Amino acid sequence: MPRSKRRHSIEPPKPISKGLHFWGRNAESRLLRLDATTTQTSRAARPLHPGEGVGCLRGICLWLLRRLKNPDLRPHFLQITSVLKRCALFLSAAIVLSSVAPLRAAESSLPWQVGPLFQEFSLTLSKGTRFEALGPLWSHQEKGNETEWAVAPAVSYRFDRSTDSQEIDFLYPLISYDRFGMEYRFHIFQWFAISGGENIGGGSRDRFQIFPFYFQQRSAEDPSRNYTALLPFYGSMRQKMFRDRIDFVLFPLYVETQKRDVITRNYLLPFFHLRRGDQLRGWQFWPLGGHEEKAAFSQTNSFDQLEVSPGHSKTFGLWPLYSSDRTGVGTDNEGTFVAIIPFGAWQRSPKRDSSTYLWPFFSFVEDREKGYKEWATPWPFVVTSRGKGKTGFRFWPLYGRAYNDSMENRTLLWPLWRNERSKASAIERERSRSMLFLYSDVKEKNVQANTIGRRVDFWPFYTWKREFDGSERLRALSLVEPFVPNNKSVERNYSPLWSIWRSERNAKTQESSVSVFWNLYRQATKPSSTKRTFLFGLYQCEGAGAHRTYRLFYVPLGKRPAEGHREAAGTPP
């Protein structure tokens, strides 16, 4: 007969404190409720007697055994037991490692090797050290006279003591501060900016702007450099928008600009203006018509040499349908240009003639100065060039080639492939591209030193670069670098986030390094040794000379000969 279950009429007592609790029996078989937060009984509110503790544990075990007999609850208890075992193993390992690792590090004076949590290592391409923590998020680097740290992608800092320069970025390119000596600039996305420093001609100046509404500059040494502008109401600016001076009132109703000796007064910009200068007069009522004329005259340049300032005459009507220009007046290359759009455009001068019909499709160019002739039939699809200055043929977009003594361009199935070459006295450069920015291969050769530098970008997979001294660097992935090559702020703030593979090789010292998944695996190789760390430093291997040192869970396992020396000594593997 089945065993009858015992029943109790004891009411469960109320808990003394909130928290985890369980039921059990003491040595007298009394029902108790134990709170994990106080480890006290609600019956007496006192610490447990050893005998009572044994009774409680016995009651818990009996309760678990009865529950395990239930086929519906047994799988859940087995799953809970498995999870508790794993947690216990993990906590035990953590306690052991936390106690052993600092002792071993203090004993051997080794840098931290717990990547990607934190990793300290020597730089490969230059002398210095670098510390990285929390994967790609934190880094600190000392390299010669340079100090650099970053909390990617939020903030980064760089200071170069040799040039007295600083760079600070906050969520680049949102906020940046740059300083070089006395020159400085702070901006918030180029809208709010503060800058200043020394002028080329001497003195200092400080600028402040809230683009495009407020512009200000102050100079203590030269008050004539001061200006203030509040758009669109009133103001004056200096050295802005390719103009020496800009004054305005109720922009765009009245704007006056000056570039060298030419002063232009605009009324309701850009429709009407009057222009005056040295031997120059002009007017414009755009787009209906306009005329400007300048007479040729002689002047003395900055080298105290007499030179001719060429004159010109320019007229337009119903812009851009008609224009007529005379340029180079008073020189040996006086020319004319007439355009009646879309019927044609014609240029005539001693050095160059060109004729275009049904602009811009059919044209003929004869450049006597550069020495070539070119036919477009029609542009830009079929273009043929002949001559010393330029030779080529283009059948766009299928094929194209043009070259001379210093340059060569080739295109195949544009934009699938394009190659560009250029030669100069010091540098020879070649660039191959596929799909615009998808793939780029740039080669540069220093002719005098006979050294070659190269950079390969394959978006978004990797960027590989070789310096002129032979040093190499590879990064994968490469999401932004192909679009903004050699941008130090991008490399400092964003590249660590997606660089799951980094490898470097120093051609001078023959040192190399590899980092995978932010130092989860790291290998540093020198001519005399190789060091590997893996999985938070739980496995470490270092070979120095004829021996290798192993560490497992930060505990040294002794030394044994390396493979090459083992075979030489006749030691069995």
Coordinates of C-alpha atoms in Angstrom, one line a residue:
M1 CA 0.0 0.0 0.0
P2 CA 1.2 3.5 -0.7
R3 CA 2.8 5.3 2.2
S4 CA 0.4 7.9 3.7
K5 CA 1.7 11.4 3.7
R6 CA 2.0 13.1 7.0
R7 CA 0.1 16.3 7.5
H8 CA 0.9 19.2 9.8
S9 CA -1.4 21.7 11.2
I10 CA 1.3 24.2 12.0
E11 CA 0.8 27.5 10.3
P12 CA 3.9 28.9 8.6
P13 CA 5.2 31.9 10.6
K14 CA 5.6 35.2 8.9
P15 CA 9.0 36.1 7.7
I16 CA 11.1 38.5 9.7
S17 CA 12.9 40.1 6.7
K18 CA 12.4 40.1 3.0
G19 CA 14.6 38.1 0.8
L20 CA 15.2 34.5 -0.4
H21 CA 13.9 31.8 2.0
F22 CA 13.2 28.1 2.2
W23 CA 11.4 25.6 4.5
G24 CA 13.0 22.9 6.5
R25 CA 12.8 20.8 9.7
N26 CA 15.1 21.0 12.8
A27 CA 16.2 18.1 15.0
E28 CA 12.8 18.2 16.7
S29 CA 10.9 17.9 13.4
R30 CA 9.6 21.4 13.7
L31 CA 8.7 23.2 10.6
L32 CA 10.9 26.3 10.1
R33 CA 11.3 29.1 7.5
L34 CA 14.8 30.2 6.9
D35 CA 15.7 33.6 5.3
A36 CA 18.8 33.7 3.2
T37 CA 19.3 37.4 4.0
T38 CA 19.4 36.9 7.8
T39 CA 20.0 33.1 8.2
Q40 CA 17.7 33.3 11.2
T41 CA 14.5 31.5 12.0
S42 CA 11.2 33.4 12.2
R43 CA 10.3 31.4 15.3
A44 CA 13.0 32.6 17.6
A45 CA 14.9 35.3 15.6
R46 CA 18.3 34.0 16.6
P47 CA 21.3 32.3 14.9
L48 CA 20.8 28.7 14.0
H49 CA 22.1 26.0 16.3
P50 CA 24.4 23.5 14.6
G51 CA 21.9 20.8 15.3
E52 CA 19.1 22.8 13.8
G53 CA 21.2 23.5 10.7
V54 CA 21.7 19.8 10.1
G55 CA 18.0 19.3 10.4
C56 CA 17.3 22.0 7.9
L57 CA 19.7 20.5 5.4
R58 CA 18.1 17.1 5.9
G59 CA 14.7 18.6 5.3
I60 CA 15.8 20.3 2.2
C61 CA 17.3 17.1 0.8
L62 CA 14.1 15.1 1.6
W63 CA 12.0 17.8 -0.1
L64 CA 14.2 17.7 -3.2
L65 CA 14.1 13.9 -3.4
R66 CA 10.3 13.9 -3.2
R67 CA 10.1 16.5 -6.0
L68 CA 12.5 14.6 -8.2
K69 CA 10.1 11.6 -8.2
N70 CA 7.7 13.8 -10.1
P71 CA 8.3 13.1 -13.8
D72 CA 7.1 16.6 -14.8
L73 CA 9.6 18.5 -12.6
R74 CA 12.6 16.3 -12.9
P75 CA 13.9 17.7 -16.2
H76 CA 13.8 21.2 -14.8
F77 CA 15.8 20.2 -11.7
L78 CA 18.4 18.5 -13.9
Q79 CA 18.8 21.7 -16.0
I80 CA 19.1 23.8 -12.8
T81 CA 21.7 21.4 -11.5
S82 CA 23.8 21.7 -14.7
V83 CA 23.7 25.5 -14.6
L84 CA 24.7 25.5 -10.9
K85 CA 27.7 23.3 -11.7
R86 CA 28.9 25.6 -14.4
C87 CA 28.5 28.7 -12.2
A88 CA 30.4 26.9 -9.4
L89 CA 33.3 26.1 -11.8
F90 CA 33.4 29.6 -13.2
L91 CA 33.4 31.2 -9.7
S92 CA 36.1 28.8 -8.6
A93 CA 38.3 29.6 -11.6
A94 CA 37.7 33.3 -11.1
I95 CA 38.7 33.2 -7.5
V96 CA 41.8 31.2 -8.3
L97 CA 42.8 33.5 -11.2
S98 CA 42.2 36.7 -9.3
S99 CA 44.5 35.5 -6.5
V100 CA 47.2 33.9 -8.7
A101 CA 47.5 36.4 -11.6
P102 CA 48.6 39.4 -9.5
L103 CA 51.1 37.3 -7.6
R104 CA 52.6 35.9 -10.8
A105 CA 52.7 39.3 -12.5
A106 CA 54.4 40.8 -9.4
E107 CA 56.9 37.9 -9.3
S108 CA 57.9 38.0 -13.0
S109 CA 57.4 41.8 -13.6
L110 CA 55.5 40.9 -16.8
P111 CA 53.0 43.3 -18.5
W112 CA 49.3 42.6 -18.3
Q113 CA 48.3 39.9 -20.9
V114 CA 44.6 39.5 -20.4
G115 CA 43.3 40.5 -23.8
P116 CA 40.8 41.6 -24.7
L117 CA 40.1 42.7 -21.1
F118 CA 43.4 44.5 -20.9
Q119 CA 46.7 44.1 -22.8
E120 CA 50.0 45.9 -22.6
F121 CA 52.6 45.4 -25.3
S122 CA 55.5 47.0 -27.1
L123 CA 55.0 48.8 -30.4
T124 CA 56.2 47.0 -33.5
L125 CA 56.8 49.8 -36.0
S126 CA 58.5 52.2 -33.6
K127 CA 59.8 52.3 -30.0
G128 CA 57.1 52.7 -27.4
T129 CA 54.4 50.9 -25.5
R130 CA 50.6 50.6 -25.9
F131 CA 47.9 49.6 -23.4
E132 CA 44.4 48.5 -24.5
A133 CA 41.5 47.6 -22.3
L134 CA 37.9 46.4 -22.8
G135 CA 38.5 45.3 -26.4
P136 CA 38.6 48.4 -28.7
L137 CA 37.2 50.9 -26.2
W138 CA 40.2 52.1 -24.3
S139 CA 43.8 52.6 -25.4
H140 CA 46.9 54.5 -24.2
Q141 CA 50.1 54.8 -26.2
E142 CA 53.5 56.3 -25.6
K143 CA 55.7 56.6 -28.7
G144 CA 58.8 58.7 -28.5
N145 CA 57.7 62.3 -27.9
E146 CA 54.0 61.4 -28.6
T147 CA 51.4 60.6 -26.0
E148 CA 48.0 59.3 -27.2
W149 CA 44.9 57.9 -25.6
A150 CA 41.4 57.2 -26.7
V151 CA 38.0 56.0 -25.4
A152 CA 36.6 55.0 -28.8
P153 CA 34.6 56.4 -30.3
A154 CA 33.7 59.1 -27.7
V155 CA 37.0 61.0 -27.1
S156 CA 40.6 60.8 -28.1
Y157 CA 43.8 62.9 -27.2
R158 CA 47.2 63.2 -28.8
F159 CA 50.1 65.4 -27.7
D160 CA 53.4 65.7 -29.6
R161 CA 56.1 67.3 -27.4
S162 CA 58.6 67.7 -30.3
T163 CA 56.3 70.0 -32.3
D164 CA 54.2 71.3 -29.3
S165 CA 50.9 70.2 -31.0
Q166 CA 47.7 68.8 -29.5
E167 CA 44.6 67.1 -31.0
I168 CA 41.4 66.4 -29.0
D169 CA 38.3 64.9 -30.6
F170 CA 34.9 64.4 -29.1
L171 CA 32.6 62.2 -31.2
Y172 CA 34.7 63.1 -34.2
P173 CA 34.0 65.0 -36.4
L174 CA 31.4 66.7 -34.2
I175 CA 33.8 68.4 -31.8
S176 CA 37.5 68.9 -32.3
Y177 CA 40.3 71.0 -30.8
D178 CA 43.7 71.3 -32.6
R179 CA 46.7 73.3 -31.5
F180 CA 50.1 73.8 -33.2
G181 CA 52.4 76.1 -31.2
M182 CA 50.4 79.3 -30.8
E183 CA 47.9 78.4 -33.5
Y184 CA 44.7 76.8 -32.2
R185 CA 41.2 76.0 -33.4
F186 CA 38.1 74.6 -31.6
H187 CA 34.9 73.8 -33.5
I188 CA 31.6 72.1 -33.1
F189 CA 30.7 70.5 -36.4
Q190 CA 32.2 73.6 -38.2
W191 CA 29.2 75.7 -37.2
F192 CA 30.6 77.0 -33.9
A193 CA 34.3 77.8 -34.1
I194 CA 37.0 79.6 -32.1
S195 CA 40.4 80.0 -33.5
G196 CA 43.5 82.2 -33.2
G197 CA 47.2 82.5 -33.1
E198 CA 50.0 84.4 -34.9
N199 CA 49.7 85.9 -38.4
I200 CA 52.2 85.3 -41.1
G201 CA 53.0 89.0 -41.2
G202 CA 53.3 89.3 -37.4
G203 CA 50.9 89.9 -34.6
S204 CA 48.1 87.7 -33.3
R205 CA 44.5 87.4 -33.9
D206 CA 41.5 85.6 -32.4
R207 CA 38.4 84.5 -34.4
F208 CA 34.9 83.4 -33.3
Q209 CA 32.1 82.3 -35.6
I210 CA 28.6 80.8 -35.5
F211 CA 28.2 79.8 -39.1
P212 CA 26.6 81.2 -41.1
F213 CA 25.3 84.0 -38.9
Y214 CA 28.0 85.6 -36.8
F215 CA 31.7 86.2 -37.6
Q216 CA 34.3 88.1 -35.5
Q217 CA 38.0 88.7 -35.4
R218 CA 40.1 90.7 -32.9
S219 CA 43.8 91.6 -33.1
A220 CA 45.5 93.4 -30.2
E221 CA 48.5 94.6 -32.3
D222 CA 46.6 95.8 -35.4
P223 CA 43.1 97.1 -34.8
S224 CA 42.6 97.4 -38.6
R225 CA 42.3 93.6 -38.7
N226 CA 39.3 93.7 -36.4
Y227 CA 35.9 92.9 -37.9
T228 CA 32.4 91.8 -36.9
A229 CA 29.6 90.5 -39.1
L230 CA 26.0 89.6 -38.2
L231 CA 24.2 88.0 -41.2
P232 CA 22.0 89.1 -42.8
F233 CA 21.9 92.6 -41.1
Y234 CA 25.3 94.3 -41.2
G235 CA 29.0 93.6 -41.0
S236 CA 32.4 93.3 -42.4
M237 CA 34.8 90.3 -42.9
R238 CA 38.5 89.9 -43.9
Q239 CA 40.1 87.1 -45.8
K240 CA 36.9 85.1 -46.3
M241 CA 35.5 83.3 -49.4
F242 CA 38.5 84.1 -51.5
R243 CA 38.1 87.8 -51.0
D244 CA 40.4 90.2 -49.1
R245 CA 37.4 92.2 -47.8
I246 CA 33.6 91.7 -47.6
D247 CA 31.2 94.5 -46.4
F248 CA 27.4 94.1 -46.5
V249 CA 24.2 95.7 -45.3
L250 CA 20.9 93.7 -45.3
F251 CA 22.5 90.8 -47.2
P252 CA 21.9 90.3 -50.2
L253 CA 20.6 93.8 -50.8
Y254 CA 24.1 95.4 -50.7
V255 CA 27.4 93.6 -50.7
E256 CA 30.8 95.1 -51.4
T257 CA 33.9 92.9 -52.0
Q258 CA 37.5 93.5 -52.7
K259 CA 40.1 91.2 -54.3
R260 CA 43.5 92.9 -54.7
D261 CA 42.7 96.2 -56.5
V262 CA 39.3 95.2 -57.8
I263 CA 36.2 96.5 -55.9
T264 CA 32.8 95.0 -56.7
R265 CA 29.5 96.6 -55.5
N266 CA 26.6 94.1 -55.6
Y267 CA 23.0 95.3 -55.4
L268 CA 20.6 92.5 -54.8
L269 CA 23.3 89.9 -55.2
P270 CA 23.8 88.2 -57.7
F271 CA 21.7 90.2 -60.1
F272 CA 23.3 93.6 -60.4
H273 CA 26.9 94.8 -59.7
L274 CA 29.3 97.5 -60.6
R275 CA 33.1 96.7 -60.7
R276 CA 36.0 99.1 -60.5
G277 CA 39.8 98.5 -60.4
D278 CA 43.1 99.6 -61.8
Q279 CA 42.4 100.2 -65.5
L280 CA 39.2 98.1 -65.1
R281 CA 35.5 99.0 -65.5
G282 CA 32.5 96.6 -65.6
W283 CA 28.8 96.1 -64.9
Q284 CA 26.3 93.2 -64.8
F285 CA 22.6 92.9 -64.9
W286 CA 22.3 89.1 -64.6
P287 CA 21.1 87.1 -66.6
L288 CA 20.2 89.7 -69.2
G289 CA 23.6 91.1 -70.0
G290 CA 26.9 92.4 -68.7
H291 CA 30.2 93.9 -69.9
E292 CA 33.7 94.2 -68.3
E293 CA 36.8 95.8 -69.8
K294 CA 40.4 96.1 -68.6
A295 CA 43.3 97.9 -70.4
A296 CA 46.7 96.4 -70.4
F297 CA 49.4 98.2 -68.3
S298 CA 52.8 97.6 -66.8
Q299 CA 53.6 97.2 -63.1
T300 CA 56.4 96.2 -60.8
N301 CA 56.0 92.9 -59.0
S302 CA 57.2 91.8 -55.6
F303 CA 60.7 91.0 -57.0
D304 CA 61.1 94.6 -58.3
Q305 CA 60.7 93.4 -61.9
L306 CA 58.6 95.1 -64.5
E307 CA 55.8 93.0 -65.9
V308 CA 52.7 93.4 -68.0
S309 CA 49.2 93.0 -66.5
P310 CA 47.2 91.7 -69.5
G311 CA 43.9 93.3 -70.4
H312 CA 40.6 91.8 -71.4
S313 CA 37.1 92.5 -72.6
K314 CA 34.2 90.3 -71.6
T315 CA 30.5 90.5 -72.7
F316 CA 27.6 88.2 -72.1
G317 CA 23.9 88.3 -73.0
L318 CA 21.0 86.0 -71.8
W319 CA 23.5 84.0 -69.8
P320 CA 24.6 81.3 -70.7
L321 CA 23.4 81.5 -74.3
Y322 CA 25.8 84.1 -75.6
S323 CA 29.3 85.3 -74.5
S324 CA 32.2 87.0 -76.2
D325 CA 35.7 87.4 -74.7
R326 CA 39.0 88.9 -75.6
T327 CA 41.8 87.8 -73.3
G328 CA 45.6 88.3 -73.1
V329 CA 45.4 91.9 -74.5
G330 CA 48.9 93.3 -74.5
T331 CA 50.7 89.9 -74.5
D332 CA 52.0 87.6 -77.2
N333 CA 48.9 85.3 -76.7
E334 CA 45.9 87.5 -77.3
G335 CA 42.9 85.4 -78.0
T336 CA 39.1 85.5 -78.6
F337 CA 36.3 83.2 -77.5
V338 CA 32.7 83.2 -78.7
A339 CA 30.0 80.9 -77.5
I340 CA 26.4 80.6 -78.9
I341 CA 24.9 77.8 -76.8
P342 CA 23.9 75.2 -77.9
F343 CA 25.0 75.8 -81.5
G344 CA 28.7 76.1 -80.9
A345 CA 31.8 77.7 -79.2
W346 CA 35.0 78.9 -80.8
Q347 CA 38.4 79.9 -79.4
R348 CA 41.3 81.4 -81.3
S349 CA 44.8 82.3 -80.0
P350 CA 48.4 81.9 -81.1
K351 CA 48.8 79.0 -78.8
R352 CA 45.5 77.2 -79.0
D353 CA 42.5 76.8 -81.3
S354 CA 39.3 75.0 -80.6
S355 CA 35.9 74.6 -82.3
T356 CA 32.8 73.0 -80.8
Y357 CA 29.5 72.3 -82.7
L358 CA 26.3 71.3 -81.0
W359 CA 28.1 72.0 -77.7
P360 CA 29.5 70.0 -76.0
F361 CA 29.3 67.0 -78.3
F362 CA 31.5 67.6 -81.4
S363 CA 34.8 69.5 -81.1
F364 CA 38.2 69.9 -82.5
V365 CA 41.2 71.2 -80.4
E366 CA 44.7 72.1 -81.6
D367 CA 47.0 72.9 -78.8
R368 CA 50.3 74.2 -80.3
E369 CA 51.8 75.0 -76.9
K370 CA 51.5 71.4 -75.6
G371 CA 51.7 69.8 -79.0
Y372 CA 48.6 67.7 -79.7
K373 CA 45.3 67.6 -81.6
E374 CA 42.1 66.1 -80.3
W375 CA 38.8 65.2 -81.9
A376 CA 35.6 64.5 -79.9
T377 CA 32.9 62.7 -82.0
P378 CA 30.8 62.8 -79.9
W379 CA 32.1 63.9 -76.5
P380 CA 32.5 62.1 -74.0
F381 CA 31.9 58.8 -75.8
V382 CA 34.5 58.9 -78.6
V383 CA 37.7 61.0 -78.2
T384 CA 40.9 60.7 -80.2
S385 CA 44.2 62.5 -79.4
R386 CA 47.4 62.7 -81.4
G387 CA 50.6 64.5 -80.7
K388 CA 53.6 64.7 -78.4
G389 CA 51.7 66.4 -75.7
K390 CA 48.8 63.9 -75.6
T391 CA 48.1 60.6 -77.4
G392 CA 45.0 58.5 -76.8
F393 CA 41.7 57.0 -77.7
R394 CA 38.5 56.7 -75.7
F395 CA 35.4 54.7 -76.4
W396 CA 33.5 55.3 -73.2
P397 CA 32.6 53.4 -71.2
L398 CA 34.2 50.3 -72.7
Y399 CA 37.8 51.4 -73.2
G400 CA 40.1 54.4 -72.9
R401 CA 43.8 55.3 -72.9
A402 CA 45.6 58.6 -72.9
Y403 CA 49.3 59.3 -72.3
N404 CA 52.3 61.6 -72.7
D405 CA 55.8 61.7 -71.3
S406 CA 54.7 62.3 -67.7
M407 CA 51.2 60.8 -67.4
E408 CA 49.1 57.9 -68.5
N409 CA 45.4 57.0 -67.9
R410 CA 43.7 53.8 -68.8
T411 CA 40.1 52.8 -68.4
L412 CA 38.3 49.4 -69.0
L413 CA 34.6 49.0 -68.6
W414 CA 34.3 52.2 -66.5
P415 CA 34.0 52.2 -63.5
L416 CA 35.0 48.6 -63.3
W417 CA 38.8 49.4 -63.7
R418 CA 40.9 52.5 -64.0
N419 CA 44.6 53.0 -63.9
E420 CA 46.5 56.3 -63.5
R421 CA 50.3 56.9 -63.7
S422 CA 52.3 60.0 -63.2
K423 CA 56.0 60.8 -63.2
A424 CA 57.9 63.7 -61.6
S425 CA 61.5 64.4 -60.8
A426 CA 61.2 63.0 -57.3
I427 CA 58.1 60.7 -57.1
E428 CA 56.5 58.2 -59.5
R429 CA 52.9 57.4 -58.7
E430 CA 50.5 54.7 -59.9
R431 CA 47.0 54.1 -58.8
S432 CA 44.5 51.3 -59.9
R433 CA 40.9 51.5 -58.9
S434 CA 37.8 49.3 -59.3
M435 CA 34.3 50.5 -58.8
L436 CA 35.5 53.9 -57.7
F437 CA 36.3 53.3 -54.0
L438 CA 35.6 49.5 -53.8
Y439 CA 39.2 48.6 -54.5
S440 CA 42.2 51.0 -54.7
D441 CA 45.9 50.2 -55.1
V442 CA 48.4 53.1 -54.8
K443 CA 52.1 52.7 -55.5
E444 CA 54.6 55.5 -55.0
K445 CA 58.3 55.3 -55.8
N446 CA 61.0 57.7 -54.5
V447 CA 63.2 58.0 -57.5
Q448 CA 66.2 59.4 -55.6
A449 CA 66.2 56.9 -52.7
N450 CA 64.8 54.0 -54.9
T451 CA 62.2 53.0 -52.3
I452 CA 58.6 52.0 -52.8
G453 CA 55.5 52.8 -50.7
R454 CA 52.2 51.1 -51.3
R455 CA 48.6 51.2 -50.0
V456 CA 45.8 48.7 -50.9
D457 CA 42.2 49.3 -49.8
F458 CA 39.5 46.7 -50.4
W459 CA 36.3 48.1 -48.9
P460 CA 35.0 47.0 -46.5
F461 CA 37.4 44.1 -45.9
Y462 CA 40.9 45.4 -45.3
T463 CA 43.5 48.2 -45.7
W464 CA 47.2 47.2 -46.2
K465 CA 50.0 49.7 -46.2
R466 CA 53.7 49.5 -46.8
E467 CA 55.9 52.5 -45.9
F468 CA 59.0 53.6 -47.9
D469 CA 61.2 51.9 -45.2
G470 CA 59.5 48.6 -45.9
S471 CA 57.4 48.4 -42.7
E472 CA 53.9 46.9 -43.3
R473 CA 50.5 47.2 -41.6
L474 CA 47.3 45.3 -42.3
R475 CA 43.8 46.1 -40.8
A476 CA 40.6 44.2 -41.3
L477 CA 37.8 45.3 -41.4
S478 CA 38.1 48.7 -43.0
L479 CA 34.8 50.5 -43.2
V480 CA 35.7 54.2 -43.5
E481 CA 39.5 54.3 -44.1
P482 CA 39.3 53.8 -48.0
F483 CA 37.1 57.0 -48.3
V484 CA 39.4 59.2 -46.0
P485 CA 42.9 57.7 -46.3
N486 CA 45.6 58.9 -43.9
N487 CA 43.0 60.5 -41.6
K488 CA 44.6 60.2 -38.2
S489 CA 41.4 61.1 -36.3
V490 CA 39.5 58.3 -38.0
E491 CA 42.3 55.8 -37.3
R492 CA 42.3 56.9 -33.6
N493 CA 38.6 57.1 -32.9
Y494 CA 36.9 54.6 -35.2
S495 CA 39.3 52.1 -36.7
P496 CA 39.8 50.1 -33.4
L497 CA 36.1 49.4 -33.2
W498 CA 36.0 47.2 -36.4
S499 CA 39.7 46.1 -36.7
I500 CA 39.2 42.5 -35.8
W501 CA 42.6 41.7 -37.3
R502 CA 45.7 43.8 -37.0
S503 CA 49.2 42.8 -38.1
E504 CA 52.4 44.8 -38.4
R505 CA 55.9 44.1 -39.5
N506 CA 59.0 46.2 -39.0
A507 CA 61.5 45.7 -41.9
K508 CA 64.3 47.3 -40.0
T509 CA 64.1 45.3 -36.7
Q510 CA 62.5 42.2 -38.2
E511 CA 59.8 42.3 -35.5
S512 CA 56.2 41.5 -36.2
S513 CA 52.9 41.3 -34.4
V514 CA 49.4 39.9 -34.9
S515 CA 46.2 40.7 -33.0
V516 CA 42.9 38.9 -33.5
F517 CA 39.6 40.0 -32.0
W518 CA 41.1 42.8 -29.9
N519 CA 43.9 40.8 -28.4
L520 CA 41.9 37.7 -27.7
Y521 CA 44.8 36.1 -29.6
R522 CA 48.0 38.0 -29.9
Q523 CA 51.4 37.1 -31.2
A524 CA 54.6 39.2 -31.0
T525 CA 57.7 37.9 -32.9
K526 CA 61.2 39.1 -32.5
P527 CA 64.4 37.7 -34.1
S528 CA 65.2 36.0 -30.8
S529 CA 61.8 35.0 -29.4
T530 CA 58.1 34.6 -30.1
K531 CA 55.3 35.3 -27.6
R532 CA 51.7 34.2 -27.9
T533 CA 48.7 34.8 -25.6
F534 CA 45.2 33.5 -26.0
L535 CA 41.8 33.7 -24.3
F536 CA 42.3 36.4 -21.7
G537 CA 45.9 35.2 -21.2
L538 CA 44.8 31.8 -19.9
Y539 CA 47.3 30.3 -22.4
Q540 CA 50.7 31.9 -22.9
C541 CA 53.7 30.7 -24.7
E542 CA 57.1 32.5 -25.0
G543 CA 60.2 31.3 -26.7
A544 CA 63.5 32.8 -25.9
G545 CA 66.6 31.3 -27.4
A546 CA 66.6 27.6 -27.0
H547 CA 63.7 27.2 -24.7
R548 CA 60.0 28.0 -24.5
T549 CA 58.0 29.0 -21.4
Y550 CA 54.4 28.0 -21.1
R551 CA 51.7 29.3 -18.8
L552 CA 48.3 27.8 -18.3
F553 CA 45.8 29.7 -16.2
Y554 CA 48.7 32.1 -15.4
V555 CA 50.6 29.3 -13.7
P556 CA 54.1 28.5 -15.3
L557 CA 54.5 24.9 -16.5
G558 CA 58.2 25.0 -16.8
K559 CA 60.5 25.2 -19.8
R560 CA 61.3 22.8 -22.6
P561 CA 63.5 23.1 -25.8
A562 CA 62.0 24.5 -28.9
E563 CA 61.3 22.3 -31.9
G564 CA 64.5 23.2 -33.8
H565 CA 66.8 22.8 -30.8
R566 CA 64.9 19.6 -29.8
E567 CA 65.8 18.0 -33.1
A568 CA 69.4 19.2 -33.0
A569 CA 69.9 17.7 -29.5
G570 CA 68.2 14.5 -30.5
T571 CA 65.5 14.9 -27.9
P572 CA 62.3 13.0 -28.8
P573 CA 59.4 15.4 -29.4

